[in-house]
Coordinates of C-alpha atoms in Angstrom, one line a residue:
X13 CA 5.8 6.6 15.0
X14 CA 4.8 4.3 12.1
X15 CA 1.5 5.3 10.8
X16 CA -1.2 2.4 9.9
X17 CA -1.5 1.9 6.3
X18 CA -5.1 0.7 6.5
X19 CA -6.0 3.6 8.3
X20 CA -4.6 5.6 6.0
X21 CA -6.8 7.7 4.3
X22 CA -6.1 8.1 -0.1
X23 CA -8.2 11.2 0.0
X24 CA -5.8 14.4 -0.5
X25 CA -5.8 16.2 3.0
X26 CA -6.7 19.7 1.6
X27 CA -10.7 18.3 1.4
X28 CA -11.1 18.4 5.0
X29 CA -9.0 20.2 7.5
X30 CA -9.0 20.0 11.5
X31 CA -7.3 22.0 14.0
X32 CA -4.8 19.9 14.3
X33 CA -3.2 20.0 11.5
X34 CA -2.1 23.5 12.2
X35 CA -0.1 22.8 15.4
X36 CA 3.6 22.6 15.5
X37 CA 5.1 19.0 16.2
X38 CA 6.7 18.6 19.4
X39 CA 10.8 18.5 20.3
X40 CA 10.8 14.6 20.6
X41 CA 8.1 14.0 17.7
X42 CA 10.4 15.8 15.1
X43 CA 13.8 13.7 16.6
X44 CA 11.8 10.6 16.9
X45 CA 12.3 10.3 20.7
X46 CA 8.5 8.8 21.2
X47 CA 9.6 5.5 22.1
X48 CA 6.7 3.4 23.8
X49 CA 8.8 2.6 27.1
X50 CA 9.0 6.2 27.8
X51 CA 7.0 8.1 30.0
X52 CA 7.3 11.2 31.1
X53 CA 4.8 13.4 33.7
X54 CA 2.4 15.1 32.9
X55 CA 3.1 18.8 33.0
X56 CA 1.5 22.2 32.2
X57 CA 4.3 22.7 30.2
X58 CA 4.3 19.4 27.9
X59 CA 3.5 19.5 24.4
X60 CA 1.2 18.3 22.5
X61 CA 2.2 15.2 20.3
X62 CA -0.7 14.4 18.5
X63 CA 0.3 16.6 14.8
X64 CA 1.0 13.1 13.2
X65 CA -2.1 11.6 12.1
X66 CA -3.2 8.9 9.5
X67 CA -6.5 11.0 8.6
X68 CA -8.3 14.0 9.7
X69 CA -10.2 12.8 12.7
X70 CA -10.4 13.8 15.9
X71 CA -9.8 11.5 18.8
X72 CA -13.3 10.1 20.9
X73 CA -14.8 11.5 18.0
X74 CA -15.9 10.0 14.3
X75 CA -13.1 8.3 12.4
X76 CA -13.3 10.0 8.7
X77 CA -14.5 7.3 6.0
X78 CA -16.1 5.0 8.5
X79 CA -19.9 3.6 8.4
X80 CA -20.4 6.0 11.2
X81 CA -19.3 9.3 9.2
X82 CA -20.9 8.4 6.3
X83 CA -24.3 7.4 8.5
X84 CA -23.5 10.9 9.9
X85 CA -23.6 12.5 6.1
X86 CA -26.3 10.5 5.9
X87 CA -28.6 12.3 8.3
X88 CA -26.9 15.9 7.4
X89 CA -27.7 15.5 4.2
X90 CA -31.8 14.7 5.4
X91 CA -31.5 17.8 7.8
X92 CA -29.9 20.2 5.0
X93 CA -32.1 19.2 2.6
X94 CA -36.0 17.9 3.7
X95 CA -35.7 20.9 6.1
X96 CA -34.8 24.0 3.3
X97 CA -37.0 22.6 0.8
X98 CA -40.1 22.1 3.4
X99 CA -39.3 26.2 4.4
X100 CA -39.1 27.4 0.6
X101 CA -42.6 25.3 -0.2
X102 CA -44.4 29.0 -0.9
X103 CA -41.5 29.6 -3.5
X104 CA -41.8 26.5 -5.1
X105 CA -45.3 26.7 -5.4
X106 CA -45.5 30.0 -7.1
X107 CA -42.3 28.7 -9.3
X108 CA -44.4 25.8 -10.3
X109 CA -47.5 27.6 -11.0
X110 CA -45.8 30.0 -12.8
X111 CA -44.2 27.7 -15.3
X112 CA -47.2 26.3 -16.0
X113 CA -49.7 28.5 -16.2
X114 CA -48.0 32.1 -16.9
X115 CA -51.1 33.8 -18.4
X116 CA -52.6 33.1 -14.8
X117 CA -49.2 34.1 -12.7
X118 CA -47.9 36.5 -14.8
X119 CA -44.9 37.8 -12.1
X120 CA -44.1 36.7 -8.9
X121 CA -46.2 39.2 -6.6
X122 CA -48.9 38.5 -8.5
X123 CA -48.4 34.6 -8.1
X124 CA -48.2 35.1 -4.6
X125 CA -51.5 37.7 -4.6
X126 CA -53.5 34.6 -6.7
X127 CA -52.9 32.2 -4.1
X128 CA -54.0 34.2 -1.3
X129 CA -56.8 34.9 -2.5
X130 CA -58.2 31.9 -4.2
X131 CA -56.8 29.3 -1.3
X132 CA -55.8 31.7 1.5
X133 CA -52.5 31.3 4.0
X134 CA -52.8 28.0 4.3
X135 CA -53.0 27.3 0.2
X136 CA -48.5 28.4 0.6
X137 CA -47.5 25.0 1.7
X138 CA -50.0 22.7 -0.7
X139 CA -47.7 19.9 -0.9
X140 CA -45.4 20.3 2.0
X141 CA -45.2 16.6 2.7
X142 CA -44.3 15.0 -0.3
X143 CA -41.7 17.9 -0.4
X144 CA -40.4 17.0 2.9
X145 CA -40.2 13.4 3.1
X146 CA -38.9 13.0 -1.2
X147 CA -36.3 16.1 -0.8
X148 CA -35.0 14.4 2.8
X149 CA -34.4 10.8 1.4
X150 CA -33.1 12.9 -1.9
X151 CA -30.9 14.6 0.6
X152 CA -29.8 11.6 2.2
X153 CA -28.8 10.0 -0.8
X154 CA -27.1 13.4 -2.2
X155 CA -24.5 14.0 0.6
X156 CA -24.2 10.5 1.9
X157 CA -23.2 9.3 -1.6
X158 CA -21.1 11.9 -2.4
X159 CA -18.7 11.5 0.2
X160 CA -18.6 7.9 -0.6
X161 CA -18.1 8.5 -4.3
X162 CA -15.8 11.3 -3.5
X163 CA -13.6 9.1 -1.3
X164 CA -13.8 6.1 -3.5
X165 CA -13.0 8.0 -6.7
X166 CA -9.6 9.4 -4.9
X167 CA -8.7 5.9 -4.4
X168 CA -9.1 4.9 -7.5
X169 CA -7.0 7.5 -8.9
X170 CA -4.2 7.5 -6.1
X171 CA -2.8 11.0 -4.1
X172 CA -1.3 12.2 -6.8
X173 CA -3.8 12.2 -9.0
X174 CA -6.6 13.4 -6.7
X175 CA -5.1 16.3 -5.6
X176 CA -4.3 17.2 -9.5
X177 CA -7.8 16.9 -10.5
X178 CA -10.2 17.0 -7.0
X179 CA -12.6 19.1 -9.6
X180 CA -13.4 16.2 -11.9
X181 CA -13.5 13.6 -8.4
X182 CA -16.0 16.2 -7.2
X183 CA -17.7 16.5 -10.1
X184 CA -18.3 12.6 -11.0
X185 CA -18.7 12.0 -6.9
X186 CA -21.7 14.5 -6.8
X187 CA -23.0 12.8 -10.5
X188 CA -22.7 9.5 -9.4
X189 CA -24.8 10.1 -6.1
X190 CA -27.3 12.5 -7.8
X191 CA -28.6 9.3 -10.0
X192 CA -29.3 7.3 -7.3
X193 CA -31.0 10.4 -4.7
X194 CA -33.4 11.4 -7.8
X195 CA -34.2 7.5 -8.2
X196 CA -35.6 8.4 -4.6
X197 CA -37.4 11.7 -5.2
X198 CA -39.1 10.8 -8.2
X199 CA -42.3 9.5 -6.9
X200 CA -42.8 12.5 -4.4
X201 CA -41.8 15.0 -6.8
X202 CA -44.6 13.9 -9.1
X203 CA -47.1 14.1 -6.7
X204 CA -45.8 17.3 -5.3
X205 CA -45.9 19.2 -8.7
X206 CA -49.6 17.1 -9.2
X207 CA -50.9 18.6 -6.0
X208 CA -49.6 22.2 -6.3
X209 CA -50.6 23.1 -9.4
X210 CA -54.2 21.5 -10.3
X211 CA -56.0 22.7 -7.2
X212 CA -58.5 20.3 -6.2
X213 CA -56.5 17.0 -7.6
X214 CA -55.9 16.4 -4.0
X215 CA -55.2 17.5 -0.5
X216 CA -51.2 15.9 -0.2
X217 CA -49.7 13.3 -0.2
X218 CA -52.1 10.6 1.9
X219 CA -54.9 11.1 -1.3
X220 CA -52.5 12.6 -3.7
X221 CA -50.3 9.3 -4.3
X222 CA -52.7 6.5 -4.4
X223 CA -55.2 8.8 -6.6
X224 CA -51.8 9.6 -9.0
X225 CA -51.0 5.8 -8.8
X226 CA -54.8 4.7 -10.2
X227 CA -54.5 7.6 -13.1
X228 CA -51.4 6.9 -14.6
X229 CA -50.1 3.3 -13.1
X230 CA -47.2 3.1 -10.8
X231 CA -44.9 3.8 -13.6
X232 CA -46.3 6.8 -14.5
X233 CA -44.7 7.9 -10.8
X234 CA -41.1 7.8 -12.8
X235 CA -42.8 9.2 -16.4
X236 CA -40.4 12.7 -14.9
X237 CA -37.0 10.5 -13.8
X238 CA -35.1 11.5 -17.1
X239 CA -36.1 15.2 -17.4
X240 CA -35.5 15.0 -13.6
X241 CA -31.7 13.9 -13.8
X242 CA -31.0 16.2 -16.8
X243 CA -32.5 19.1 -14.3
X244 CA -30.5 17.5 -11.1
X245 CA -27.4 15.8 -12.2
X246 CA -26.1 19.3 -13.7
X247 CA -27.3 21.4 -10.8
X248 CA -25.5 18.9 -8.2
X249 CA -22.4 18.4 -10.1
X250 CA -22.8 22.6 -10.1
X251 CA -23.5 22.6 -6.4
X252 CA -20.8 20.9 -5.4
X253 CA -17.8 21.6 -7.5
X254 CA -18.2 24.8 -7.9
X255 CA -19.2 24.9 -3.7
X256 CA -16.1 23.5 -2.7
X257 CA -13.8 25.9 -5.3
X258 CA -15.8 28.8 -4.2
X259 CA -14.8 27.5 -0.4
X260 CA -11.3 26.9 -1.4
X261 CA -10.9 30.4 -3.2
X262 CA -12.3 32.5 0.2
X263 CA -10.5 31.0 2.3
X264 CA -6.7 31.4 0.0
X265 CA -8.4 35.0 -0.8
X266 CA -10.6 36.3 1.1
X267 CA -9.9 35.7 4.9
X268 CA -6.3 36.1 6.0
X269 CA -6.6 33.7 8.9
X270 CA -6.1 29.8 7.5
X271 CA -9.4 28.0 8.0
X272 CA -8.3 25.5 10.8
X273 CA -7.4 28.7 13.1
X274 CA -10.7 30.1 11.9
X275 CA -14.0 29.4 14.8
X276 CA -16.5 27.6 13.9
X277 CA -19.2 30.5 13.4
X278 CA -17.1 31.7 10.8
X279 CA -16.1 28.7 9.3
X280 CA -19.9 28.0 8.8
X281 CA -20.2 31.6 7.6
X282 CA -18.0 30.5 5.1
X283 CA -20.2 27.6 4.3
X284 CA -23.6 29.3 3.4
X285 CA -21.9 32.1 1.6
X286 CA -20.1 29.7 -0.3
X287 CA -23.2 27.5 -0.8
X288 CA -25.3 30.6 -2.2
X289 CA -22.9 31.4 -4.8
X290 CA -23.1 28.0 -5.9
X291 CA -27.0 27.9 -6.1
X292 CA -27.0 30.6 -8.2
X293 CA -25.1 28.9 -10.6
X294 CA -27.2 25.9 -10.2
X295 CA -30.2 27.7 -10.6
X296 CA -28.8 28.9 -14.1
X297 CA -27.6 25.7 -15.3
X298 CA -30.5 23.2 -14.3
X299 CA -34.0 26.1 -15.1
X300 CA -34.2 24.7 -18.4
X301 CA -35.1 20.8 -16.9
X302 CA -36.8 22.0 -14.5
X303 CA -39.3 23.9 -16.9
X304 CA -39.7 20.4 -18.5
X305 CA -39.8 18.7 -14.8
X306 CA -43.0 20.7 -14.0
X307 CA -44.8 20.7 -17.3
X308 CA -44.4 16.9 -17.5
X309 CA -45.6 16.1 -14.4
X310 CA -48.9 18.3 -14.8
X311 CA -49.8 17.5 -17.8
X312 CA -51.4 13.7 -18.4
X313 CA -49.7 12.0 -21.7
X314 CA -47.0 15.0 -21.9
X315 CA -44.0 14.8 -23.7
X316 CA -40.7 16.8 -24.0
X317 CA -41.5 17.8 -27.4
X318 CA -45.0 19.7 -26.4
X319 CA -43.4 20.8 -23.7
X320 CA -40.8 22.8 -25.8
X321 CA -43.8 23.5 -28.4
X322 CA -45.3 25.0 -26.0
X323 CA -42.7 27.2 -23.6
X324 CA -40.8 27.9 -26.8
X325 CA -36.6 27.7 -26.2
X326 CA -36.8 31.3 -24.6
X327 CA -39.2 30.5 -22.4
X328 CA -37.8 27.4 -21.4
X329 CA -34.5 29.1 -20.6
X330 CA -36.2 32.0 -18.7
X331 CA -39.6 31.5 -17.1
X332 CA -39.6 31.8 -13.7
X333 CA -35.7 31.7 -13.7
X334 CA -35.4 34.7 -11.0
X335 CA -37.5 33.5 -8.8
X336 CA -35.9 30.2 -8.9
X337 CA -32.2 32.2 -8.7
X338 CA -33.4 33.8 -5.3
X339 CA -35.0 30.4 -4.1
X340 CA -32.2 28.2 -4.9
X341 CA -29.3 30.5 -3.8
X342 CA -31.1 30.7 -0.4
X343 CA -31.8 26.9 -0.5
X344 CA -28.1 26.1 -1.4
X345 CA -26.9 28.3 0.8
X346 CA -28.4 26.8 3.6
X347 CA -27.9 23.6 3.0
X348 CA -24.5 23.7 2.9
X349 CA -24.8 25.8 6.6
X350 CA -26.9 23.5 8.0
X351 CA -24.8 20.1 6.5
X352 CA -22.0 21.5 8.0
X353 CA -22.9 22.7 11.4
X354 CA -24.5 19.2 11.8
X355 CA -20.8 17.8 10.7
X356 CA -19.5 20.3 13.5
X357 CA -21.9 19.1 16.0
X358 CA -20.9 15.5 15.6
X359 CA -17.1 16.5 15.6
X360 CA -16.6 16.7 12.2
X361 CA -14.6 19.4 10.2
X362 CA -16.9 21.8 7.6
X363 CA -16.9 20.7 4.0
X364 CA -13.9 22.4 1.7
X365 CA -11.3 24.7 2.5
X366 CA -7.3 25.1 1.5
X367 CA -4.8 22.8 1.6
X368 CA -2.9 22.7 5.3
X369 CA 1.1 23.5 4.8
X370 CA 1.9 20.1 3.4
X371 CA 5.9 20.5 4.3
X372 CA 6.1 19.7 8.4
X373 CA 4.2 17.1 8.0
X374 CA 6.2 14.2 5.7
X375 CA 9.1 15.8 7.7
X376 CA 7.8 14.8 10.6
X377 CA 6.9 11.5 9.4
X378 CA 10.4 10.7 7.9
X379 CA 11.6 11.7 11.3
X380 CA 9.6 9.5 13.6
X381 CA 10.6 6.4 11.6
X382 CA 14.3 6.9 12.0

């Protein structure tokens, strides 16, 4: 049983784990007895010889690390992310408003008691447009790239070295595909932050972009890109290292059933819990860009330096931080539940876990070849 070296994934096996890798190799697997001009009749009784594999996929369903699983990233990553950041748009509205005019929303019941009753229900999701269709194709780029970057990055550096240090291949995956998704969002987040917070500018998107675009030029659409990496790069590389550690350490820890004999309701259990710790810590990590993100993009002519003249350092670290905290540990947490139950509904395994007992399976292999 001679397995195909350019099927063969590079990728250390303990980043994605299926159910079979927890079986038991059969009799005539383990003493190499699989010869192709044997058959043998199908039974109740015979076992089941597919433990052996070149990479974690299941059969009739996506190979891992092909155009189809990374198209299928791809739209997870649009689901997870254009649908969570369309559901928060009252949070984020408050949060912007609150970073920019604090005197106004001085806490975040009364932020939400100002907009009722200057712009009524309907004034919660001013913007929701430009927040669904620039957090989707942010989304798409985010998790699609990743898993590229993460896969390419582990080839580059061999088995060895991929399994020694997964949390620096995780960290520069999730950098390297947070430069281009923000490259993407950039033009909606400006007109998102424009329309939320100077009420009467316009009504969304459809007015909002083309009267943004004859203010400040099309290049004014990217005047936020730097302030918006230093805010995004840190909180991805956040969200997923620490994501898939935080994973990793429940499932060794927490749960004493290994994750491939786990279901799949818990196993995405494990997901958003995972992903709402790791929010938190992005929240943290990325407030102070953010601060600058918003102030930037409402203010004509702006710069960092009147921004931080103006919020002060303390204020930059901290206003509107726990609102944010709640908003993006929710946000992060569901992401990661809904990116994964799509990967499960496509026939893919969840994102992060421990590494499968490593010892039957070289065994195994040596075996088959003799």
């Amino acid at each position: 049983m001679a397995l195909s070296s350019d099927r063969q994934s590079l990728i250390p096996s303990f980043l994605y784990n299926t159910s079979f890798t927890s079986k038991t190799p059969s009799l005539d697997e383990m003493t190499g007895n699989s010869s192709p001009s044997f058959t043998q009749l199908p039974s109740a009784s015979t076992p089941n010889k597919s433990f052996v594999i070149p990479a974690p996929s299941e059969p009739g369903k996506i190979e891992m690390f092909s155009p189809q699983y990374y198209a299928a990233c791809t739209v997870g990553g649009i689901l997870s992310c254009g649908l969570t950041h369309t559901a928060v748009t009252p949070l984020d509205l408050v949060k912007c408003n609150m970073q920019i005019d604090p005197a106004k929303y001085k806490s975040i019941s009364s932020g939400f008691g100002v907009l009722l009753k200057e712009q009524g229900l309907r004034g919660f999701f001013r913007g929701w447009v430009p927040t669904l269709l620039g957090y989707s194709a942010q989304g798409a780029c985010k998790f699609g790239f990743y898993e590229f970057f993460k896969k390419y990055y582990s080839d580059l550096a061999g088995p060895e070295n991929a399994s020694k240090y997964k949390t620096l291949i995780y960290l520069a995956g999730s950098a390297s595909a947070e430069v281009i998704a923000d490259v993407a969002l950039c033009p909606l987040e400006a007109v998102k932050v424009r329309v939320q917070t100077q009420p009467g500018f316009a009504r969304g998107l459809a007015d909002g972009l083309p009267k943004f675009v004859r203010s400040e030029g099309a290049l004014g659409l990217y005047k936020g890109l730097v302030p918006l990496w230093g805010r995004q790069i840190p909180y991805t590389m956040m969200k997923f290292a620490s994501f898939e550690t935080i994973v990793e350490l429940i499932y060794k820890h927490a749960i004493p059933t290994p994750k491939n004999e786990c279901s799949k309701p818990l196993q995405l259990s494990v997901s958003f819990a995972g992903g709402y710790i790791a929010g938190v810590f992005c929240a943290v990590v990325s407030h102070p860009a953010d601060n600058l993100v918003s102030f930037l993009n409402n203010a004509k002519g702006a710069t960092v330096g009147d921004a931080v003249k103006k919020l002060g350092l303390w204020g930059l670290f901290t206003r509107g931080l726990p609102l944010r905290i709640v908003m993006i540990g929710t946000l992060t947490g569901a992401q990661w539940g809904i990116y994964d139950a799509f990967k499960v509904f496509v026939g893919l395994p969840t994102t992060g876990g421990v590494a499968p007992p490593a010892a039957p399976v070289p065994v195994a292999t040596e075996l088959a070849k003799v």
